[in-house]
PDB file of C-alpha atoms and ligand atoms in Angstrom:
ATOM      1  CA  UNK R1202      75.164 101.234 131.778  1.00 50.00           C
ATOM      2  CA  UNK R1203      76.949 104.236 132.509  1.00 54.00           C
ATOM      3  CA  UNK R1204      80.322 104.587 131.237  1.00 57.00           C
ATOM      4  CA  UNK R1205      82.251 105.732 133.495  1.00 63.00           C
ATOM      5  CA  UNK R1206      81.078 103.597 136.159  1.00 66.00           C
ATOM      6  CA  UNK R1207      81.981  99.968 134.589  1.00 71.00           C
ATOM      7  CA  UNK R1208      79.503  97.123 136.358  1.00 77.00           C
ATOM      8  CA  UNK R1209      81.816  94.549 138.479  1.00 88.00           C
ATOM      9  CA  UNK R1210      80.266  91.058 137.359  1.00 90.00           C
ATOM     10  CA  UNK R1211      81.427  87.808 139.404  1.00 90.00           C
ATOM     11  CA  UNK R1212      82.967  84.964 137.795  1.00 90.00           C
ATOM     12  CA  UNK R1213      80.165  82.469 139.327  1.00 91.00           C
ATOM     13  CA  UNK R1214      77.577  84.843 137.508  1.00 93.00           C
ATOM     14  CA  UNK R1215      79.793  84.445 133.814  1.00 93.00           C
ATOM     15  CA  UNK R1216      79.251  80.563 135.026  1.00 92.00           C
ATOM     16  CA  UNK R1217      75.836  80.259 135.442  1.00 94.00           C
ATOM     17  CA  UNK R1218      74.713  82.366 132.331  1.00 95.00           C
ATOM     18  CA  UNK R1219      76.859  80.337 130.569  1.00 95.00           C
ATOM     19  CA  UNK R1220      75.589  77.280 131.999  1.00 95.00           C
ATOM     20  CA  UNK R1221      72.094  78.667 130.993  1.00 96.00           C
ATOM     21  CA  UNK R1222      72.781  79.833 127.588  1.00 96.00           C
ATOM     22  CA  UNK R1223      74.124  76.310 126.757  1.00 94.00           C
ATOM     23  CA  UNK R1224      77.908  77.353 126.152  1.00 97.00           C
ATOM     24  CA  UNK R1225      79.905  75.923 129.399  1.00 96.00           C
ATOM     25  CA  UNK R1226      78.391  73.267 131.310  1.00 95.00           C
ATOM     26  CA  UNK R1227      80.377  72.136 134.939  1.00 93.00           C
ATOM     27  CA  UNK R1228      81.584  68.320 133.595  1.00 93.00           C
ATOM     28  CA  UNK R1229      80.182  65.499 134.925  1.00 94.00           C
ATOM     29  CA  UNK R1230      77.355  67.320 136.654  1.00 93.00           C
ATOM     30  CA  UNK R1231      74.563  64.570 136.953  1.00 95.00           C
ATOM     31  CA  UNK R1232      77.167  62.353 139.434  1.00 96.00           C
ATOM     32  CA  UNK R1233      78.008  65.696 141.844  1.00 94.00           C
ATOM     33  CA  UNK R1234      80.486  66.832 139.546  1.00 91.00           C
ATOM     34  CA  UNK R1235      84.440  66.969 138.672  1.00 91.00           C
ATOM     35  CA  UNK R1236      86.124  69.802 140.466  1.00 87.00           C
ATOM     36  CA  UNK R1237      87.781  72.528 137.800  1.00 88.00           C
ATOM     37  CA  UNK R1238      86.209  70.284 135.116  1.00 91.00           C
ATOM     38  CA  UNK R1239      83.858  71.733 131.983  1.00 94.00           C
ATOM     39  CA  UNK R1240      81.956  71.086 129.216  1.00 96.00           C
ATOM     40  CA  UNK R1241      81.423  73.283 126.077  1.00 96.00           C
ATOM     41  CA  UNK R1242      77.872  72.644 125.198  1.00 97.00           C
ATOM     42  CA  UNK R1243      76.292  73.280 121.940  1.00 97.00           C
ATOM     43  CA  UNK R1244      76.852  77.064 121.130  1.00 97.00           C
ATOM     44  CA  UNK R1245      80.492  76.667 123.247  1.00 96.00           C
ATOM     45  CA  UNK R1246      81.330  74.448 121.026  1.00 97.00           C
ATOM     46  CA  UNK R1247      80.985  75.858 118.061  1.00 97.00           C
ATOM     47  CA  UNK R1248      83.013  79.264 119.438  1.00 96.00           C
ATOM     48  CA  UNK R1249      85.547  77.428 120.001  1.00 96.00           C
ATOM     49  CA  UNK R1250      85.282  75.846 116.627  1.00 97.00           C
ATOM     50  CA  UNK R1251      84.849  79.295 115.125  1.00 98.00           C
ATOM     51  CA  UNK R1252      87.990  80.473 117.073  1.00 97.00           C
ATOM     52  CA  UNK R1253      90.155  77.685 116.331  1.00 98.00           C
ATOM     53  CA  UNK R1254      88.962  77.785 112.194  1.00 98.00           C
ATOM     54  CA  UNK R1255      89.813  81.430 112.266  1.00 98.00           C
ATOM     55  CA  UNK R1256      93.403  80.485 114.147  1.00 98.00           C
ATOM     56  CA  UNK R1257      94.267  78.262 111.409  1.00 98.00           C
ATOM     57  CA  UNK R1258      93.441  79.873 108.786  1.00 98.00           C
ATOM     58  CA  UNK R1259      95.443  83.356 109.743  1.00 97.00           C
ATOM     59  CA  UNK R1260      98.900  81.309 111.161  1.00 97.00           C
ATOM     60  CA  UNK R1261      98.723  78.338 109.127  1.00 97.00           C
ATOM     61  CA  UNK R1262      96.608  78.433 105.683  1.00 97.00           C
ATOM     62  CA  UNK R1263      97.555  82.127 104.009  1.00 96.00           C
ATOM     63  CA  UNK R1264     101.143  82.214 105.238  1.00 94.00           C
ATOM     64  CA  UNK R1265     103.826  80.267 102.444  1.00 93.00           C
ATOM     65  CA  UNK R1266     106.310  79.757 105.884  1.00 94.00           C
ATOM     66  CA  UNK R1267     103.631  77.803 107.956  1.00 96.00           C
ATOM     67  CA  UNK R1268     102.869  74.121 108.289  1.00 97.00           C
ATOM     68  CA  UNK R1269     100.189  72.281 110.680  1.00 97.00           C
ATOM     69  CA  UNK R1270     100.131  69.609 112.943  1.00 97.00           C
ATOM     70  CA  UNK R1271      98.226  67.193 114.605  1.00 97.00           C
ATOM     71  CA  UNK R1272     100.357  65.069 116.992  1.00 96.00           C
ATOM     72  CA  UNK R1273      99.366  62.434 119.549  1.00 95.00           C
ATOM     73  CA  UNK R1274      98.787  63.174 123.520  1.00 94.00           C
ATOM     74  CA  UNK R1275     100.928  60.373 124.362  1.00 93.00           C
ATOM     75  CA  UNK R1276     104.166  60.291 123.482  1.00 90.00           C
ATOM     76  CA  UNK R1277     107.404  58.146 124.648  1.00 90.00           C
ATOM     77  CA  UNK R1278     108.672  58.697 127.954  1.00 88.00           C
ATOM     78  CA  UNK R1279     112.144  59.699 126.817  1.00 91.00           C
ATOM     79  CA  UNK R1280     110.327  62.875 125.261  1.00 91.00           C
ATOM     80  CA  UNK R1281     109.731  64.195 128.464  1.00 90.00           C
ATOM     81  CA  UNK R1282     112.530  63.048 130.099  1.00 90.00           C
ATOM     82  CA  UNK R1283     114.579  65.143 127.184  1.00 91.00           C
ATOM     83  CA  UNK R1284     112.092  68.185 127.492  1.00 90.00           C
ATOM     84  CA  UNK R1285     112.751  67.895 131.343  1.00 89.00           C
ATOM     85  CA  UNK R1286     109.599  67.379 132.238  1.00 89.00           C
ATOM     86  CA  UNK R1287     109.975  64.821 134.324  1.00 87.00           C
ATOM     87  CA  UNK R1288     112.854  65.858 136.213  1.00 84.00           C
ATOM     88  CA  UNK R1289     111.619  69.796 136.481  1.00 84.00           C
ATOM     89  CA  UNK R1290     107.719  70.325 135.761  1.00 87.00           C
ATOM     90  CA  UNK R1291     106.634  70.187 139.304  1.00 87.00           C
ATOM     91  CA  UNK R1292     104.989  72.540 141.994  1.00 89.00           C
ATOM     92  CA  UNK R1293     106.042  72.344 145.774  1.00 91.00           C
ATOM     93  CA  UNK R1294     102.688  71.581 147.457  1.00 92.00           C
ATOM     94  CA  UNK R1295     102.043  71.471 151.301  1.00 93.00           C
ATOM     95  CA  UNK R1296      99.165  69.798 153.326  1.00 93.00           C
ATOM     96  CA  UNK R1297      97.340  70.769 156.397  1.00 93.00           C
ATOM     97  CA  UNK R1298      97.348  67.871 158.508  1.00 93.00           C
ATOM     98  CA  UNK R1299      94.409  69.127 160.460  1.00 93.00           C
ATOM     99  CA  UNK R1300      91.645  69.399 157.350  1.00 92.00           C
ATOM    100  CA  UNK R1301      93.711  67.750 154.729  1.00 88.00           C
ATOM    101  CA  UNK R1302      93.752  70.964 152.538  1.00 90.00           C
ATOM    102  CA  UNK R1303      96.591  70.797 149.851  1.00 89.00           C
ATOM    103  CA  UNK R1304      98.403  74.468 148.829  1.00 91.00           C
ATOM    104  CA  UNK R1305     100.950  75.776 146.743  1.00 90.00           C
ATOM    105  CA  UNK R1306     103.633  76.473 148.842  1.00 93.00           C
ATOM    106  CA  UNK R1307     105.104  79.036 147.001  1.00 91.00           C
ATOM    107  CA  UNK R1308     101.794  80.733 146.102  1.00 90.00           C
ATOM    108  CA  UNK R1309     100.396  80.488 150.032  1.00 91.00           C
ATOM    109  CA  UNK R1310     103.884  82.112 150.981  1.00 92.00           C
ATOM    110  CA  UNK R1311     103.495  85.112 148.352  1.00 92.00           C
ATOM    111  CA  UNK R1312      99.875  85.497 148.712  1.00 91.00           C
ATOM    112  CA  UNK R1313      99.613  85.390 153.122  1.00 88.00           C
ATOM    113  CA  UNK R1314     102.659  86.448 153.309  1.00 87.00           C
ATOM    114  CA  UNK R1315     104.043  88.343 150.667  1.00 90.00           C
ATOM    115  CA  UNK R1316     107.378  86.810 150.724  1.00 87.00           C
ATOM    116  CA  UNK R1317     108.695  86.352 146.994  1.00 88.00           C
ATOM    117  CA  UNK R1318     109.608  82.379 146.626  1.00 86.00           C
ATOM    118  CA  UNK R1319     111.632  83.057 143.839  1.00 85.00           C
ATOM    119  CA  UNK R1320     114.857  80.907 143.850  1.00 85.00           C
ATOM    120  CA  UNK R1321     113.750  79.596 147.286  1.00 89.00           C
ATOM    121  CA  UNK R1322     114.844  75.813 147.588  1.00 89.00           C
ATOM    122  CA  UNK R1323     112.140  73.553 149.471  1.00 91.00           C
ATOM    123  CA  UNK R1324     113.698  73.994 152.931  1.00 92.00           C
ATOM    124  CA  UNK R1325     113.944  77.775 152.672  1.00 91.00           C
ATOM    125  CA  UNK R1326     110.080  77.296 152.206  1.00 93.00           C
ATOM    126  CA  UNK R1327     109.694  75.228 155.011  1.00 92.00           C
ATOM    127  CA  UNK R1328     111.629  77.376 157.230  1.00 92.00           C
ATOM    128  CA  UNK R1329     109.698  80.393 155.833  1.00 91.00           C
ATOM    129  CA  UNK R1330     106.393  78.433 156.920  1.00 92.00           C
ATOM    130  CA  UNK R1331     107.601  77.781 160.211  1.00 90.00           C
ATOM    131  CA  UNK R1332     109.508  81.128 161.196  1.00 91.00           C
ATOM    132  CA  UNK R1333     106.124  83.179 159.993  1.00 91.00           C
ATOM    133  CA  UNK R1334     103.767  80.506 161.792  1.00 91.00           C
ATOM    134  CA  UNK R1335     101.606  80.958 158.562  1.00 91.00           C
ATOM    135  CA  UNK R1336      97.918  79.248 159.668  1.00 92.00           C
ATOM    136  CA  UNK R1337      95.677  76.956 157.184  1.00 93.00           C
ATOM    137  CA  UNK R1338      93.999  80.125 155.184  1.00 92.00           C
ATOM    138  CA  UNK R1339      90.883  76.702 155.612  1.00 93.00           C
ATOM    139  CA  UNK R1340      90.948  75.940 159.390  1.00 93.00           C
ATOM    140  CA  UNK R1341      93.278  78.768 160.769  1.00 92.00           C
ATOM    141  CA  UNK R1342      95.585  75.204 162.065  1.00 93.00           C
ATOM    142  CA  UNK R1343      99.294  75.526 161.843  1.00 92.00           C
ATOM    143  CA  UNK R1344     100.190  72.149 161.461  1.00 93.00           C
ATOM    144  CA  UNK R1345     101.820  71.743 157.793  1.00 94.00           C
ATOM    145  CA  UNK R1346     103.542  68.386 156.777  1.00 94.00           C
ATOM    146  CA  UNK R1347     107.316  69.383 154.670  1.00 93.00           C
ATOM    147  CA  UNK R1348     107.057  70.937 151.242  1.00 93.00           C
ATOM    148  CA  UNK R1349     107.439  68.584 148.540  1.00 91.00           C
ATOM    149  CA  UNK R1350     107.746  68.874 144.868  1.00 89.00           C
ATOM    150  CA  UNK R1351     105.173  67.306 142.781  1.00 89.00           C
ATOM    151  CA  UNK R1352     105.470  66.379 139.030  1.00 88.00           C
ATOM    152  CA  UNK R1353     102.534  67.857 137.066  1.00 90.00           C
ATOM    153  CA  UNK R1354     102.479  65.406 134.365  1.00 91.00           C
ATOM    154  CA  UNK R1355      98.974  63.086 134.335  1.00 91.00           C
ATOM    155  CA  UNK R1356     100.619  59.413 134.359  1.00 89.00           C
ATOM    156  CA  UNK R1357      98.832  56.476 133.492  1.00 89.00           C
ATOM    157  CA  UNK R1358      99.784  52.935 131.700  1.00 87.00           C
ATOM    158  CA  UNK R1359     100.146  51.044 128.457  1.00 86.00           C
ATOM    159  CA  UNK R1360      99.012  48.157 128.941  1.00 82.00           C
ATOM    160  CA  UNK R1361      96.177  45.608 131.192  1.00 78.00           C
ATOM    161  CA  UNK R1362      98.489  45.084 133.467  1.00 75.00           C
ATOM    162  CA  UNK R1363      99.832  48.442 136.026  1.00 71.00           C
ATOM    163  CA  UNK R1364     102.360  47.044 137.670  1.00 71.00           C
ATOM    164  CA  UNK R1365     104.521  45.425 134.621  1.00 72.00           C
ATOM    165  CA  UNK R1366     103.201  48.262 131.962  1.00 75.00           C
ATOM    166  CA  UNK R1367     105.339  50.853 130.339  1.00 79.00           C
ATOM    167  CA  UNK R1368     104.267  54.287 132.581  1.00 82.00           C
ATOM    168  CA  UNK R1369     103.077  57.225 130.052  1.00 89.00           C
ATOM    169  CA  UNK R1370     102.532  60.872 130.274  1.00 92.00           C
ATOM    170  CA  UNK R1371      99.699  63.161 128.765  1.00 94.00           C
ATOM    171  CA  UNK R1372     100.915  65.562 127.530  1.00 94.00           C
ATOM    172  CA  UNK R1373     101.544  69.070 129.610  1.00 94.00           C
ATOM    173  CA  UNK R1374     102.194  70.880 126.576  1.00 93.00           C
ATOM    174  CA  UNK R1375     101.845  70.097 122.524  1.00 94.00           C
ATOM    175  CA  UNK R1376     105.228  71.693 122.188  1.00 94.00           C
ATOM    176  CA  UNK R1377     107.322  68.345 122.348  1.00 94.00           C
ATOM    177  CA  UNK R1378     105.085  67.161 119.270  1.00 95.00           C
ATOM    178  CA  UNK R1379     106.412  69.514 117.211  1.00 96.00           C
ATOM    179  CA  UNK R1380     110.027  69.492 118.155  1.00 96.00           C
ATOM    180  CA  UNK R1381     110.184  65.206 117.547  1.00 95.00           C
ATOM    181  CA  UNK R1382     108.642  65.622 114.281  1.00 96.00           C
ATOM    182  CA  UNK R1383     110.222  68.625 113.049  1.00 96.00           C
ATOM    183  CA  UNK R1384     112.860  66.209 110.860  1.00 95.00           C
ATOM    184  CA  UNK R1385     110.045  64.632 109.632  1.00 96.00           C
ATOM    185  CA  UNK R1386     108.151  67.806 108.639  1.00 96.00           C
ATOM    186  CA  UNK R1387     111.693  69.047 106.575  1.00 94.00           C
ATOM    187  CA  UNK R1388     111.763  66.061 104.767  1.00 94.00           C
ATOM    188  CA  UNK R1389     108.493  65.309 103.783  1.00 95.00           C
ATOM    189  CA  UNK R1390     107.326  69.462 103.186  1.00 92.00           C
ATOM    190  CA  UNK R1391     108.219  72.311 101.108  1.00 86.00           C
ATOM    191  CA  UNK R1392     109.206  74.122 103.533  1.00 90.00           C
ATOM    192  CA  UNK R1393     112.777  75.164 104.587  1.00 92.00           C
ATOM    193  CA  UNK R1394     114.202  77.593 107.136  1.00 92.00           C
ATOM    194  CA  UNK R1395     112.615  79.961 108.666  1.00 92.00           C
ATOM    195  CA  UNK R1396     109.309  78.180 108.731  1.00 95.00           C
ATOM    196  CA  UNK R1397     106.864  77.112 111.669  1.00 96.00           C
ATOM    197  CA  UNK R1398     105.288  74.861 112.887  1.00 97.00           C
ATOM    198  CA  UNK R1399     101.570  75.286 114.543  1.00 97.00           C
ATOM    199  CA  UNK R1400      99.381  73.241 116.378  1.00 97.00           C
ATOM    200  CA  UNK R1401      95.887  72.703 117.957  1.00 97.00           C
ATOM    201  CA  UNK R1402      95.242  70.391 121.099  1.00 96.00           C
ATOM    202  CA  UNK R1403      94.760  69.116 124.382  1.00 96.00           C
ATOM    203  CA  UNK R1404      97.288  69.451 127.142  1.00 96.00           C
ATOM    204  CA  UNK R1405      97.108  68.503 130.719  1.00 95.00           C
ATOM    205  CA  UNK R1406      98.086  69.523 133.869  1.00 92.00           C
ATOM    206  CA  UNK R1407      97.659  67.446 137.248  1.00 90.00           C
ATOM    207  CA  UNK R1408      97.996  70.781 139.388  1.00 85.00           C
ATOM    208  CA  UNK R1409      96.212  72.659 141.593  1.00 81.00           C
ATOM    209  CA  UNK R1410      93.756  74.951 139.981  1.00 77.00           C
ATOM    210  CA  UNK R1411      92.533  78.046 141.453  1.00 73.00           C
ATOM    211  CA  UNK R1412      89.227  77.473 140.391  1.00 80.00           C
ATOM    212  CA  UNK R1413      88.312  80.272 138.355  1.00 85.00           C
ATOM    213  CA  UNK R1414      86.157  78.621 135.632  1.00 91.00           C
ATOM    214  CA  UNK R1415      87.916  78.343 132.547  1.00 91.00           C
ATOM    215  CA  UNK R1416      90.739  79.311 133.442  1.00 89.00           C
ATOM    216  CA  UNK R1417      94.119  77.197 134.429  1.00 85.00           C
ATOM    217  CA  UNK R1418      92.024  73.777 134.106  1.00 90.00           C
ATOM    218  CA  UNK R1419      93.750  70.637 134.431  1.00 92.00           C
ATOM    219  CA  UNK R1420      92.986  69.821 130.749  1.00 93.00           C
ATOM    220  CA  UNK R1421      93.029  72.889 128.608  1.00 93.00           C
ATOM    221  CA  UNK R1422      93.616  73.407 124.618  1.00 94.00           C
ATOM    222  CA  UNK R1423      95.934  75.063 123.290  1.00 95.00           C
ATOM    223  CA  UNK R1424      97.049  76.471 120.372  1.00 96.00           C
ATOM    224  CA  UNK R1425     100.745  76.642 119.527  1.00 96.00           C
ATOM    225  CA  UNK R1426     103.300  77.736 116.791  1.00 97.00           C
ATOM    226  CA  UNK R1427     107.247  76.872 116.799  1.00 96.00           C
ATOM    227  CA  UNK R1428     109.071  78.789 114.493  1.00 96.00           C
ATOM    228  CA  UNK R1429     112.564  77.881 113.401  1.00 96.00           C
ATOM    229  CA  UNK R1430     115.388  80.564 111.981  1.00 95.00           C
ATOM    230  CA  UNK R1431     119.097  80.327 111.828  1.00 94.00           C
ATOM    231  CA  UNK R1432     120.538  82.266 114.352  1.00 93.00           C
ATOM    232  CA  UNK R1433     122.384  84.865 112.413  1.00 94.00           C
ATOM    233  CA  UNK R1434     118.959  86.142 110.841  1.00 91.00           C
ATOM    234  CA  UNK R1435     116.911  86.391 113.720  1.00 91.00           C
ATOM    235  CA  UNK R1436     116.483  90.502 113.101  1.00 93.00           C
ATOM    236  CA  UNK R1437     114.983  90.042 109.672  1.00 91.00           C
ATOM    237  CA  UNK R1438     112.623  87.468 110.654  1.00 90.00           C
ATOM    238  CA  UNK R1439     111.700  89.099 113.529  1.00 91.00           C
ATOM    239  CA  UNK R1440     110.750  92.142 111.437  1.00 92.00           C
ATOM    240  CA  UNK R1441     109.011  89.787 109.234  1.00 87.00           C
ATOM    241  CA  UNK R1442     106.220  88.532 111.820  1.00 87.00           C
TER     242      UNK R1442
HETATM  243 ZN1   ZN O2622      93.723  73.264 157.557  1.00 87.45          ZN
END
């Protein structure tokens, strides 16, 4: 390759060697597939292994001022409701009536028409939408039902029974793990402040994905650290990481 000439390689080309090389497989392939879902097959998953082993080890194992982790997925509603989740973790979506294509508002608005959305309330959007006559970027229609906001927290139940069960969210982040157990990890630890918390783990996200692989998928792993100081003495332990 030359060097000053760096090759452009597609996304769908990282795919399908992957795909071939036995590191990401497309998730339930054999029934037509799960849209912005993946596998890590045999080799993928042991990178990821190797990656989250060598994670640990640096923020959590040789450090005196680190503790680990592992919390559940589901945790009780009130959690999010006290994160805000529930009230604020949403994106305003819009649907073409025409082919049923669902968009980000705020995204379609920046992206066709390069209007920033920030601080825009849903019926500045809408007016935006209407005053631009933005067209489906899908069938070129411009026939948009009103913005709305929707919460990007995967809910399901506890319990046989839907309609009388308890309704719980996966997780969107493995923050709120950390922050309800954090009394729990002072008392039962040596640790005392400044110390952190990390954490490995799933988190999921019922949004619209741009469909770029491995990246932004609706269930995703992450790996997270919390780190607690008093106020006053944030300079020093700044300086200290
Ligand atoms: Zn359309």
């Amino acid at each position: 390759m030359n060097a000053s000439q760096p090759a452009t390689v597609s996304l769908d080309t990282i795919a399908s060697l992957a795909k071939r090389r036995g590191f990401v497989y497309p998730g339930s392939e054999i029934y037509g597939g799960l849209a912005n879902t993946w596998d890590f097959g045999p080799l993928g998953a042991e990178v990821k292994r190797n990656i989250k082993n060598a994670w640990w080890e640096f923020f959590i194992q040789r450090r005196d001022d680190m503790v680990g982790l592992d919390g559940s997925i589901l945790l009780h509603p009130r959690v999010w409701e006290a994160s805000g989740h529930v009230q604020e973790f949403h994106d305003p979506l819009v649907d073409c009536r025409n082919c049923k294509s669902r968009f980000r508002a705020d995204t379609l608005l920046e992206e066709r028409l390069k209007i920033r959305v920030e601080g825009m309330s849903l019926d500045d959007m809408n007016q935006a939408i209407q005053e631009h006559q933005l067209a489906c970027p899908v069938c070129g229609r411009r026939d948009w039902t009103p913005v709305r906001q929707f919460n990007l927290m995967f809910r399901t139940f506890i319990g046989p029974v839907e309609e009388q069960s308890t309704p719980v969210y996966l997780r969107p982040e493995t923050a709120q793990a950390i922050f309800v157990d954090f009394k729990q990890v002072l008392q039962t630890s040596r640790v005392r402040i400044p110390f952190g918390i990390g954490q490995i783990g799933k988190a999921f996200r019922n949004e619209i994905t741009p469909g770029n692989f491995i990246f932004r998928l609706l269930e995703f792993e992450q790996m997270e650290i919390e780190y607690f100081i008093r106020p006053e003495s944030w300079p020093e332990t700044f300086e200290h990481w």
